[in-house]
Coordinates of C-alpha atoms and ligand atoms in Angstrom, one line a residue:
X38 CA 20.9 81.5 -69.0
X39 CA 18.7 80.3 -71.5
X40 CA 15.1 81.3 -72.3
X41 CA 12.2 79.1 -72.7
X42 CA 12.6 80.8 -76.1
X43 CA 16.0 79.8 -77.0
X44 CA 15.1 76.8 -76.1
X45 CA 11.9 76.8 -78.6
X46 CA 13.6 77.6 -81.7
X47 CA 17.0 74.8 -80.7
X48 CA 14.5 72.1 -80.6
X49 CA 12.5 73.2 -83.9
X50 CA 15.9 74.2 -85.3
X51 CA 17.4 70.6 -84.4
X52 CA 13.2 69.3 -85.7
X53 CA 13.0 71.3 -88.9
X54 CA 17.1 72.3 -89.3
X55 CA 19.0 75.6 -89.7
X56 CA 16.9 76.6 -92.8
X57 CA 14.1 75.8 -91.8
X58 CA 13.2 78.0 -88.7
X59 CA 14.1 82.0 -89.9
X60 CA 13.6 84.8 -87.0
X61 CA 13.8 89.1 -87.5
X62 CA 14.7 90.4 -90.8
X63 CA 15.2 87.4 -91.9
X64 CA 11.7 87.4 -92.1
X65 CA 10.7 88.8 -96.0
X66 CA 7.3 91.2 -95.3
X67 CA 5.4 89.1 -97.5
X68 CA 5.0 87.0 -94.6
X69 CA 4.4 89.8 -92.4
X70 CA 0.3 90.1 -93.7
X71 CA -2.6 88.2 -96.7
X72 CA -3.8 90.2 -99.2
X73 CA -6.0 92.3 -97.3
X74 CA -3.0 94.3 -96.1
X75 CA -4.8 95.0 -92.8
X76 CA -2.6 95.2 -89.8
X77 CA 1.2 93.8 -90.9
X78 CA 2.9 91.9 -88.3
X79 CA 6.7 90.3 -88.0
X80 CA 6.0 86.4 -86.7
X81 CA 8.1 85.5 -83.4
X82 CA 9.6 83.1 -85.5
X83 CA 9.2 81.9 -89.1
X84 CA 8.8 77.7 -89.3
X85 CA 9.3 75.6 -93.1
X86 CA 8.6 73.0 -92.1
X87 CA 8.8 70.4 -95.6
X88 CA 6.9 67.2 -94.3
X89 CA 4.2 66.4 -92.4
X90 CA 6.7 65.0 -90.0
X91 CA 8.3 68.1 -89.3
X92 CA 5.2 69.8 -88.6
X93 CA 3.6 67.0 -85.9
X94 CA 7.3 67.7 -84.9
X95 CA 7.4 72.0 -84.7
X96 CA 3.3 71.2 -83.8
X97 CA 4.2 69.0 -80.7
X98 CA 6.9 70.8 -79.6
X99 CA 5.1 74.9 -80.0
X100 CA 2.0 72.6 -77.6
X101 CA 4.2 71.4 -75.2
X102 CA 5.1 75.7 -74.3
X103 CA 1.8 76.9 -75.5
X104 CA 3.3 79.2 -78.4
X105 CA 0.6 80.1 -80.7
X106 CA 1.2 79.4 -84.4
X107 CA -0.8 81.2 -87.6
X108 CA -0.3 78.9 -90.3
X109 CA 0.6 80.7 -93.9
X110 CA -0.7 79.1 -97.9
X111 CA -0.1 81.5 -100.2
X112 CA -1.4 84.5 -98.1
X113 CA -4.3 85.1 -100.2
X114 CA -6.6 85.1 -97.8
X115 CA -8.9 88.1 -97.7
X116 CA -10.0 87.6 -94.3
X117 CA -7.1 88.4 -92.1
X118 CA -7.0 84.9 -91.0
X119 CA -3.5 84.3 -91.7
X120 CA -1.6 87.1 -90.5
X121 CA 1.0 86.7 -87.9
X122 CA -0.2 88.3 -84.2
X123 CA 1.9 89.8 -81.7
X124 CA 4.4 86.7 -80.4
X125 CA 2.6 84.4 -82.9
X126 CA 5.2 81.9 -84.8
X127 CA 4.0 81.1 -88.9
X128 CA 4.2 78.1 -89.3
X129 CA 4.6 78.4 -94.0
X130 CA 3.3 75.5 -95.4
X131 CA 5.4 76.9 -99.1
X132 CA 8.4 74.3 -98.5
X133 CA 5.4 71.3 -98.7
X134 CA 4.4 71.4 -102.0
X135 CA 4.1 68.9 -105.2
X136 CA 2.1 66.7 -106.7
X137 CA 2.2 62.5 -105.4
X138 CA 0.2 61.0 -107.5
X139 CA -2.5 61.4 -110.3
X140 CA -5.1 58.1 -111.3
X141 CA -6.7 59.0 -114.5
X142 CA -9.1 55.5 -113.8
X143 CA -10.4 56.8 -110.6
X144 CA -10.1 60.6 -112.1
X145 CA -8.3 61.9 -107.9
X146 CA -4.8 62.8 -108.2
X147 CA -2.5 63.5 -104.4
X148 CA -1.3 66.7 -103.6
X149 CA 0.8 69.0 -100.6
X150 CA -0.9 71.5 -99.0
X151 CA 1.1 74.0 -100.4
X152 CA 1.5 73.0 -103.7
X153 CA -0.1 76.2 -105.8
X154 CA -3.7 75.9 -107.1
X155 CA -2.4 76.1 -110.5
X156 CA 0.4 73.5 -110.6
X157 CA -2.1 71.1 -110.5
X158 CA -4.5 72.9 -112.6
X159 CA -2.5 72.4 -115.5
X160 CA -1.3 68.4 -113.4
X161 CA -5.3 67.6 -114.4
X162 CA -5.2 69.1 -117.9
X163 CA -1.5 67.1 -118.8
X164 CA -3.4 64.5 -117.6
X165 CA -6.7 65.2 -120.1
X166 CA -8.6 65.7 -116.9
X167 CA -9.2 69.3 -115.3
X168 CA -9.8 70.0 -111.1
X169 CA -12.0 72.8 -111.1
X170 CA -11.5 75.2 -108.6
X171 CA -11.0 77.8 -110.1
X172 CA -10.2 81.7 -108.4
X173 CA -8.5 85.1 -109.8
X174 CA -5.4 84.4 -107.3
X175 CA -4.5 80.9 -108.7
X176 CA -0.9 81.2 -109.4
X177 CA -0.2 82.1 -105.4
X178 CA -3.1 80.6 -103.4
X179 CA -2.5 76.6 -101.9
X180 CA -4.5 74.2 -102.1
X181 CA -4.1 73.3 -98.8
X182 CA -5.2 77.5 -98.0
X183 CA -8.5 77.1 -100.8
X184 CA -9.4 73.5 -98.5
X185 CA -8.8 75.9 -95.2
X186 CA -11.3 78.5 -96.9
X187 CA -13.6 76.3 -98.6
X188 CA -12.8 78.1 -101.2
X189 CA -15.2 79.1 -103.8
X190 CA -14.8 80.8 -107.1
X191 CA -16.5 81.0 -110.9
X192 CA -17.3 77.5 -111.2
X193 CA -19.3 77.2 -108.1
X194 CA -22.3 77.0 -109.8
X195 CA -21.0 74.0 -112.5
X196 CA -19.4 72.2 -109.5
X197 CA -19.6 72.9 -105.9
X198 CA -16.9 74.6 -103.6
X199 CA -13.6 73.7 -102.5
X200 CA -15.8 71.1 -100.2
X201 CA -17.4 69.7 -103.5
X202 CA -13.9 68.7 -104.9
X203 CA -11.7 66.3 -101.9
X204 CA -11.9 62.8 -101.3
X205 CA -9.6 62.4 -98.8
X206 CA -7.4 64.7 -96.5
X207 CA -4.4 64.8 -93.8
X208 CA -4.4 67.3 -90.6
X209 CA -1.6 67.6 -87.9
X210 CA -3.7 68.8 -84.8
X211 CA -2.4 71.2 -82.8
X212 CA -0.8 68.2 -80.4
X213 CA 1.1 67.4 -83.4
X214 CA -1.0 64.2 -84.2
X215 CA -1.2 62.8 -87.2
X216 CA -4.8 62.4 -88.8
X217 CA -4.4 60.6 -91.9
X218 CA -7.4 60.2 -93.5
X219 CA -6.7 59.9 -97.3
X220 CA -10.0 57.9 -98.8
X221 CA -9.7 57.5 -102.6
X222 CA -12.8 56.4 -103.6
X223 CA -16.5 58.7 -103.4
X224 CA -18.0 56.3 -102.0
X225 CA -17.5 55.6 -98.0
X226 CA -20.2 55.7 -95.7
X227 CA -17.5 55.0 -92.1
X228 CA -18.6 56.8 -89.8
X229 CA -17.9 60.9 -89.1
X230 CA -16.6 62.6 -92.3
X231 CA -13.7 63.6 -90.3
X232 CA -12.0 65.4 -93.5
X233 CA -15.1 68.5 -93.5
X234 CA -13.8 69.4 -89.7
X235 CA -10.8 70.9 -91.0
X236 CA -12.5 71.8 -94.6
X237 CA -13.5 75.3 -94.3
X238 CA -11.8 75.6 -90.1
X239 CA -9.0 78.0 -91.5
X240 CA -6.3 76.2 -89.8
X241 CA -8.0 76.9 -86.2
X242 CA -8.7 72.8 -85.9
X243 CA -5.7 71.2 -87.9
X244 CA -3.1 72.1 -90.1
X245 CA -3.7 70.6 -93.6
X246 CA -0.9 69.0 -94.8
X247 CA -2.5 66.3 -98.2
X248 CA -5.6 65.9 -100.1
X249 CA -7.0 63.1 -102.3
X250 CA -8.6 65.8 -104.8
X251 CA -11.6 64.9 -106.8
X252 CA -10.9 65.8 -111.1
X253 CA -13.8 65.9 -113.6
X254 CA -13.6 65.5 -117.7
X255 CA -11.8 68.4 -118.9
X256 CA -14.5 70.6 -121.5
X257 CA -12.8 70.7 -125.7
X258 CA -13.8 74.3 -125.2
X259 CA -15.3 77.0 -122.9
X260 CA -18.1 79.2 -124.9
X261 CA -18.1 82.4 -123.1
X262 CA -20.7 84.9 -124.1
X263 CA -21.0 88.4 -122.4
X264 CA -25.0 89.6 -122.2
X265 CA -26.2 92.9 -121.6
X266 CA -29.8 93.1 -119.3
X267 CA -32.1 95.9 -118.8
X268 CA -32.8 94.9 -115.4
X269 CA -32.6 92.4 -112.9
X270 CA -36.2 90.2 -113.1
X271 CA -34.2 90.0 -116.9
X272 CA -31.4 88.8 -115.0
X273 CA -32.6 86.6 -113.0
X274 CA -35.1 84.8 -115.6
X275 CA -32.1 84.6 -118.4
X276 CA -30.4 82.3 -115.3
X277 CA -33.6 80.3 -114.7
X278 CA -33.4 79.6 -118.6
X279 CA -29.8 79.1 -118.7
X280 CA -29.9 76.5 -116.6
X281 CA -32.7 74.8 -117.8
X282 CA -31.6 75.1 -121.1
X283 CA -27.5 74.2 -120.7
X284 CA -27.9 71.8 -117.8
X285 CA -24.9 70.9 -115.7
X286 CA -22.7 72.4 -119.0
X287 CA -23.4 76.2 -117.7
X288 CA -19.7 76.4 -116.5
X289 CA -20.5 80.2 -115.2
X290 CA -22.3 83.0 -114.2
X291 CA -20.6 86.0 -113.2
X292 CA -23.2 89.1 -112.7
X293 CA -21.7 92.7 -112.4
X294 CA -24.1 95.9 -112.2
X295 CA -23.5 98.5 -113.9
X296 CA -21.1 100.4 -111.3
X297 CA -18.6 97.7 -111.7
X298 CA -18.7 97.4 -114.9
X299 CA -18.4 100.7 -115.9
X300 CA -15.6 101.4 -113.6
X301 CA -13.3 98.1 -114.1
X302 CA -13.6 98.4 -117.9
X303 CA -12.3 101.5 -118.0
X304 CA -9.8 100.5 -116.3
X305 CA -8.8 97.7 -117.8
X306 CA -9.8 97.5 -121.3
X307 CA -8.3 99.6 -124.3
X308 CA -10.6 100.6 -127.4
X309 CA -13.7 100.6 -128.2
X310 CA -16.0 99.7 -125.3
X311 CA -17.4 96.4 -125.6
X312 CA -21.8 97.7 -125.7
X313 CA -22.0 101.4 -127.2
X314 CA -24.9 101.7 -125.0
X315 CA -24.5 101.5 -120.7
X316 CA -27.0 98.7 -119.6
X317 CA -27.7 98.2 -115.5
X318 CA -26.3 94.3 -115.5
X319 CA -23.4 92.6 -117.4
X320 CA -23.2 89.0 -117.2
X321 CA -20.2 86.1 -118.4
X322 CA -21.6 83.0 -119.2
X323 CA -19.6 80.0 -119.7
X324 CA -20.8 77.1 -121.2
X325 CA -18.5 73.7 -121.2
X326 CA -18.8 71.9 -124.4
X327 CA -18.1 68.7 -125.3
X328 CA -19.2 68.9 -128.8
X329 CA -18.0 72.7 -129.6
X330 CA -19.5 72.6 -132.7
X331 CA -23.0 71.5 -131.9
X332 CA -22.6 73.4 -128.6
X333 CA -21.6 76.5 -130.2
X334 CA -24.4 76.4 -132.8
X335 CA -27.1 76.1 -129.1
X336 CA -25.7 78.6 -127.8
X337 CA -26.2 81.3 -130.5
X338 CA -29.9 80.1 -132.0
X339 CA -30.9 80.6 -128.3
X340 CA -29.3 83.9 -127.8
X341 CA -30.4 85.6 -130.8
X342 CA -33.8 84.2 -129.4
X343 CA -33.8 86.0 -126.4
X344 CA -31.9 88.7 -128.1
X345 CA -35.5 88.7 -130.4
X346 CA -37.5 88.4 -127.6
X347 CA -36.3 90.9 -126.2
X348 CA -34.9 89.3 -123.0
X349 CA -31.5 90.3 -123.4
X350 CA -30.5 93.8 -124.8
X351 CA -26.8 93.2 -125.7
X352 CA -24.8 90.4 -126.4
X353 CA -21.6 89.3 -127.3
X354 CA -20.2 85.8 -128.0
X355 CA -16.2 84.9 -128.0
X356 CA -15.2 83.3 -131.4
X357 CA -11.9 82.6 -130.2
X358 CA -9.8 81.9 -126.8
X359 CA -8.4 85.2 -127.0
X360 CA -11.6 86.7 -127.1
X361 CA -12.9 84.9 -124.4
X362 CA -10.4 86.3 -122.5
X363 CA -11.1 89.1 -122.9
X364 CA -14.4 88.7 -122.2
X365 CA -14.3 87.7 -118.8
X366 CA -10.8 90.6 -118.2
X367 CA -13.6 92.8 -116.4
X368 CA -15.3 90.4 -114.3
X369 CA -10.9 89.0 -113.4
X370 CA -10.3 92.4 -112.5
X371 CA -12.0 93.2 -109.3
X372 CA -8.4 91.6 -107.0
X373 CA -6.1 94.3 -108.7
X374 CA -8.7 97.3 -108.8
X375 CA -9.5 97.2 -105.5
X376 CA -6.0 98.5 -104.7
X377 CA -6.3 101.1 -106.1
X378 CA -9.5 102.9 -104.4
X379 CA -8.7 105.4 -101.7
X380 CA -9.7 103.7 -98.5
X381 CA -10.9 100.3 -100.1
X382 CA -13.5 97.5 -98.3
X383 CA -14.4 94.4 -99.8
X384 CA -17.6 92.5 -98.3
X385 CA -18.2 88.6 -100.2
X386 CA -21.6 87.8 -98.8
X387 CA -24.4 86.1 -99.5
X388 CA -28.5 85.8 -100.1
X389 CA -30.6 84.1 -101.7
X390 CA -31.8 86.0 -104.5
X391 CA -35.0 87.1 -104.8
X392 CA -33.6 88.8 -101.1
X393 CA -30.9 91.0 -103.0
X394 CA -32.7 93.7 -104.8
X395 CA -34.0 94.5 -101.3
X396 CA -31.5 94.0 -100.0
X397 CA -28.5 96.3 -102.2
X398 CA -31.2 99.4 -102.4
X399 CA -31.1 99.5 -98.4
X400 CA -28.0 99.0 -97.7
X401 CA -27.2 101.6 -100.8
X402 CA -29.0 104.0 -99.2
X403 CA -27.2 104.0 -95.5
X404 CA -24.6 103.6 -96.8
X405 CA -24.0 106.7 -98.6
X406 CA -23.4 109.1 -95.9
X407 CA -20.5 107.0 -95.3
X408 CA -18.8 105.6 -99.5
X409 CA -16.9 108.2 -101.4
X410 CA -18.5 108.9 -105.0
X411 CA -17.9 105.6 -106.3
X412 CA -20.6 104.6 -104.1
X413 CA -20.7 101.3 -103.6
X414 CA -19.4 98.6 -106.5
X415 CA -21.4 95.3 -107.1
X416 CA -20.5 92.3 -108.5
X417 CA -20.4 88.7 -107.6
X418 CA -21.2 84.9 -108.3
X419 CA -25.1 85.7 -108.6
X420 CA -25.7 81.2 -109.7
X421 CA -24.2 80.7 -105.9
X422 CA -25.9 83.6 -103.8
X423 CA -23.1 85.4 -103.4
X424 CA -22.2 89.0 -103.8
X425 CA -19.1 91.0 -103.8
X426 CA -19.3 94.9 -103.1
X427 CA -16.4 97.0 -103.1
X428 CA -16.3 100.7 -102.3
X429 CA -13.7 103.8 -100.8
X430 CA -14.6 105.0 -97.0
X431 CA -14.9 109.0 -97.3
X432 CA -13.0 107.8 -93.6
X433 CA -10.7 105.2 -93.1
X434 CA -12.0 105.4 -89.2
X435 CA -15.9 103.7 -89.9
X436 CA -14.7 101.2 -91.3
X437 CA -16.8 99.5 -88.1
X438 CA -19.9 101.6 -89.3
X439 CA -20.8 100.2 -92.6
X440 CA -19.4 96.5 -91.5
X441 CA -22.3 96.7 -89.4
X442 CA -25.1 98.7 -92.1
X443 CA -24.0 95.2 -94.7
X444 CA -23.5 92.6 -92.2
X445 CA -27.2 93.4 -90.0
X446 CA -29.3 93.8 -93.2
X447 CA -28.2 90.1 -93.7
X448 CA -28.8 88.9 -90.0
X449 CA -31.4 85.3 -90.2
X450 CA -31.1 85.5 -94.5
X451 CA -27.8 85.3 -95.7
X452 CA -24.0 85.2 -94.4
X453 CA -21.7 87.0 -93.7
X454 CA -19.0 85.6 -95.6
X455 CA -19.9 83.1 -98.9
X456 CA -17.1 82.9 -99.2
X457 CA -13.4 83.8 -98.1
X458 CA -14.1 82.9 -94.4
X459 CA -14.4 84.7 -91.2
X460 CA -10.4 84.5 -90.5
X461 CA -9.9 87.8 -88.3
X462 CA -11.3 90.7 -90.0
X463 CA -15.9 89.2 -89.6
X464 CA -14.9 87.6 -86.3
X465 CA -17.6 90.1 -84.8
X466 CA -20.0 89.4 -87.6
X467 CA -20.3 85.9 -87.4
X468 CA -23.3 86.6 -84.9
X469 CA -25.2 87.4 -87.9
X470 CA -25.5 84.1 -89.8
X471 CA -25.2 81.5 -87.0
X472 CA -26.8 80.9 -84.3
X473 CA -25.4 80.8 -80.7
X474 CA -25.7 77.4 -80.3
X475 CA -23.4 77.0 -83.0
X476 CA -21.0 78.9 -82.3
X477 CA -20.9 77.4 -78.8
X478 CA -20.4 73.8 -80.4
X479 CA -17.8 75.7 -82.4
X480 CA -16.0 76.5 -79.2
X481 CA -16.2 73.3 -78.1
X482 CA -15.2 70.8 -81.2
X483 CA -11.9 73.6 -81.5
X484 CA -11.5 72.9 -77.6
X485 CA -11.4 69.5 -78.0
X486 CA -8.7 69.2 -81.4
X487 CA -6.7 71.9 -79.7
X488 CA -7.0 72.7 -75.5
X489 CA -4.1 75.1 -75.3
X490 CA -5.1 77.4 -78.4
X491 CA -2.2 77.9 -80.3
X492 CA -3.6 77.0 -83.9
X493 CA -5.0 80.1 -85.4
X494 CA -6.2 81.6 -81.4
X495 CA -8.4 84.5 -82.6
X496 CA -9.6 83.6 -85.9
X497 CA -12.9 82.2 -86.7
X498 CA -14.4 82.2 -83.0
Ligands
FAD570 C1 -7.2 88.2 -107.0 C2 -8.1 87.5 -105.4 C3 -8.9 86.6 -106.4 C4 -10.0 85.5 -105.3 N1 -10.5 85.2 -105.3 C5 -11.6 84.8 -104.3 C6 -12.5 83.4 -105.3 O1 -13.0 84.3 -106.0 N2 -13.4 82.9 -104.3 C7 -12.8 82.8 -102.7 O2 -13.0 81.5 -102.4 N3 -11.4 83.2 -102.9 C8 -10.6 83.9 -103.0 N4 -9.7 84.6 -103.1 C9 -9.5 84.6 -101.9 C10 -8.7 83.9 -101.6 O3 -7.6 83.3 -103.1 C11 -8.7 82.0 -100.5 O4 -9.4 82.4 -100.3 C12 -8.1 80.8 -100.9 O5 -8.8 80.1 -100.9 C13 -7.0 81.2 -99.9 O6 -5.6 80.4 -100.1 P1 -4.2 80.6 -99.8 O7 -2.9 79.4 -99.4 O8 -3.6 82.3 -100.2 O9 -4.7 80.7 -98.3 P2 -3.9 81.9 -96.8 O10 -4.6 83.3 -97.3 O11 -2.6 81.7 -97.2 O12 -4.9 81.7 -95.8 C14 -6.0 81.5 -95.4 C15 -7.2 81.1 -94.8 O13 -6.2 79.6 -94.5 C16 -5.5 79.3 -93.8 N5 -4.3 78.2 -94.3 C17 -3.5 78.4 -94.7 N6 -2.9 77.0 -95.5 C18 -3.3 76.0 -94.7 C19 -3.1 74.8 -94.5 N7 -2.4 74.2 -95.0 N8 -3.7 74.4 -93.2 C20 -4.9 74.8 -93.1 N9 -5.0 75.7 -92.6 C21 -4.4 76.8 -93.7 C22 -4.6 80.6 -92.8 O14 -4.5 80.1 -91.3 C23 -5.9 81.4 -93.0 O15 -6.4 81.5 -91.9 C24 -8.9 85.7 -103.9 C25 -7.9 86.2 -103.0 C26 -7.9 87.2 -104.9 C27 -6.3 87.7 -104.1

């Protein structure tokens, strides 16, 4: 007798080819868990479509028998969303890759969802333009994952989130319907903006298969400075002044509290300290320049004046590409260092700048009994109101107590997820950022688009 599972598997093999369906030990461990490493689970089957039609065919078959499916991009997600749960199939976009077209005059690029972010950045650069979305996982994360999570990164202050860099999108609904909304123009006010339903919905409403991306002019040079500051008030003042002075060319303004900076610098920098003394705050500032000689003069003069006035405690200006990479090194090290902490936990929250100090004081005080000697390390994209908090738990069984401290203090003020998404790990805390009405409406949309609840079930909602 043939079981329902065998029938479905044969139909999927017929649709995707024998190499398009994997089972058992053939499914490598990389498909068992995302970057969090939490609760790994081998998917019951791994589906590897090569085309939008393949995705549609596979979902139609799963939908007919209510088989749950988790969507996988590069598995660099930090919210548990791409990690399979017991009995789920995984659908990976790893074979749906490639850049289909670049239109230099309209500054657009059409890509398949499984293409890595770094391949897209490189292709844009070769065309003399840039795709400005940038994050530490660029070599592994996929554009489909970036859009599904509405990724942020280091240049949000200048270009916005992933959502702001998309003109068109193609997605496949749970029942296999292909929704092609591959708009290529900036101005298009014709009814509901359907692409934004899928962007940021973390694979719960559809599988993103292709996208039209918006490109920007490439700077001739990125000028980098590492600034040390004496207080939070100096930090906020510097941000305000940098915005006023450099306007849209302020490409990054990344802040490190001294506890994160000292922890990371000791582990990733060789040679002498960057600054002789320790300072309470450090900022990596980047100016995107179309006239490097003039802008370098302007940056140096501006920073020198600020130093003379006492607005800065110290500053290093990168003189070369290698220098800039070194100035970014400590900030960029977060992803590689977190796993070296015992019982690590990390948070990605946002709140208005004016509320940050009080929030952090409260969190540090309440978290102290739960975390080890490192305390709560802090860094982030302060211009976007986004902070990352990292700590090592004394007792891993008390993770939820720390979650509650960090998230409940944001109620009504900020967001429990600034850029990484909700996934499975923050689902219980969505209530601190979204009202019951908003959550009910999200559920209604989910039920309309995925009535059998087969796409990424249990993620977000
Ligand atoms: C070192 C490091 C640095 C990082 N820095 C940042 C940062 O600065 N900013 C930031 O925002 N994030 C950052 N991240 C998190 C992560 O890289 C992003 O969330 C990224 O966008 C995930 O892409 P992915 O392809 O790996 O997606 P995955 O991890 O595979 O999936 C993430 C979610 O999207 C869904 N999904 C994936 N592909 C699709 C698709 N085609 N259609 C529908 N749903 C899909 C999955 O089901 C899952 O819910 C970082 C991660 C690491 C490891």
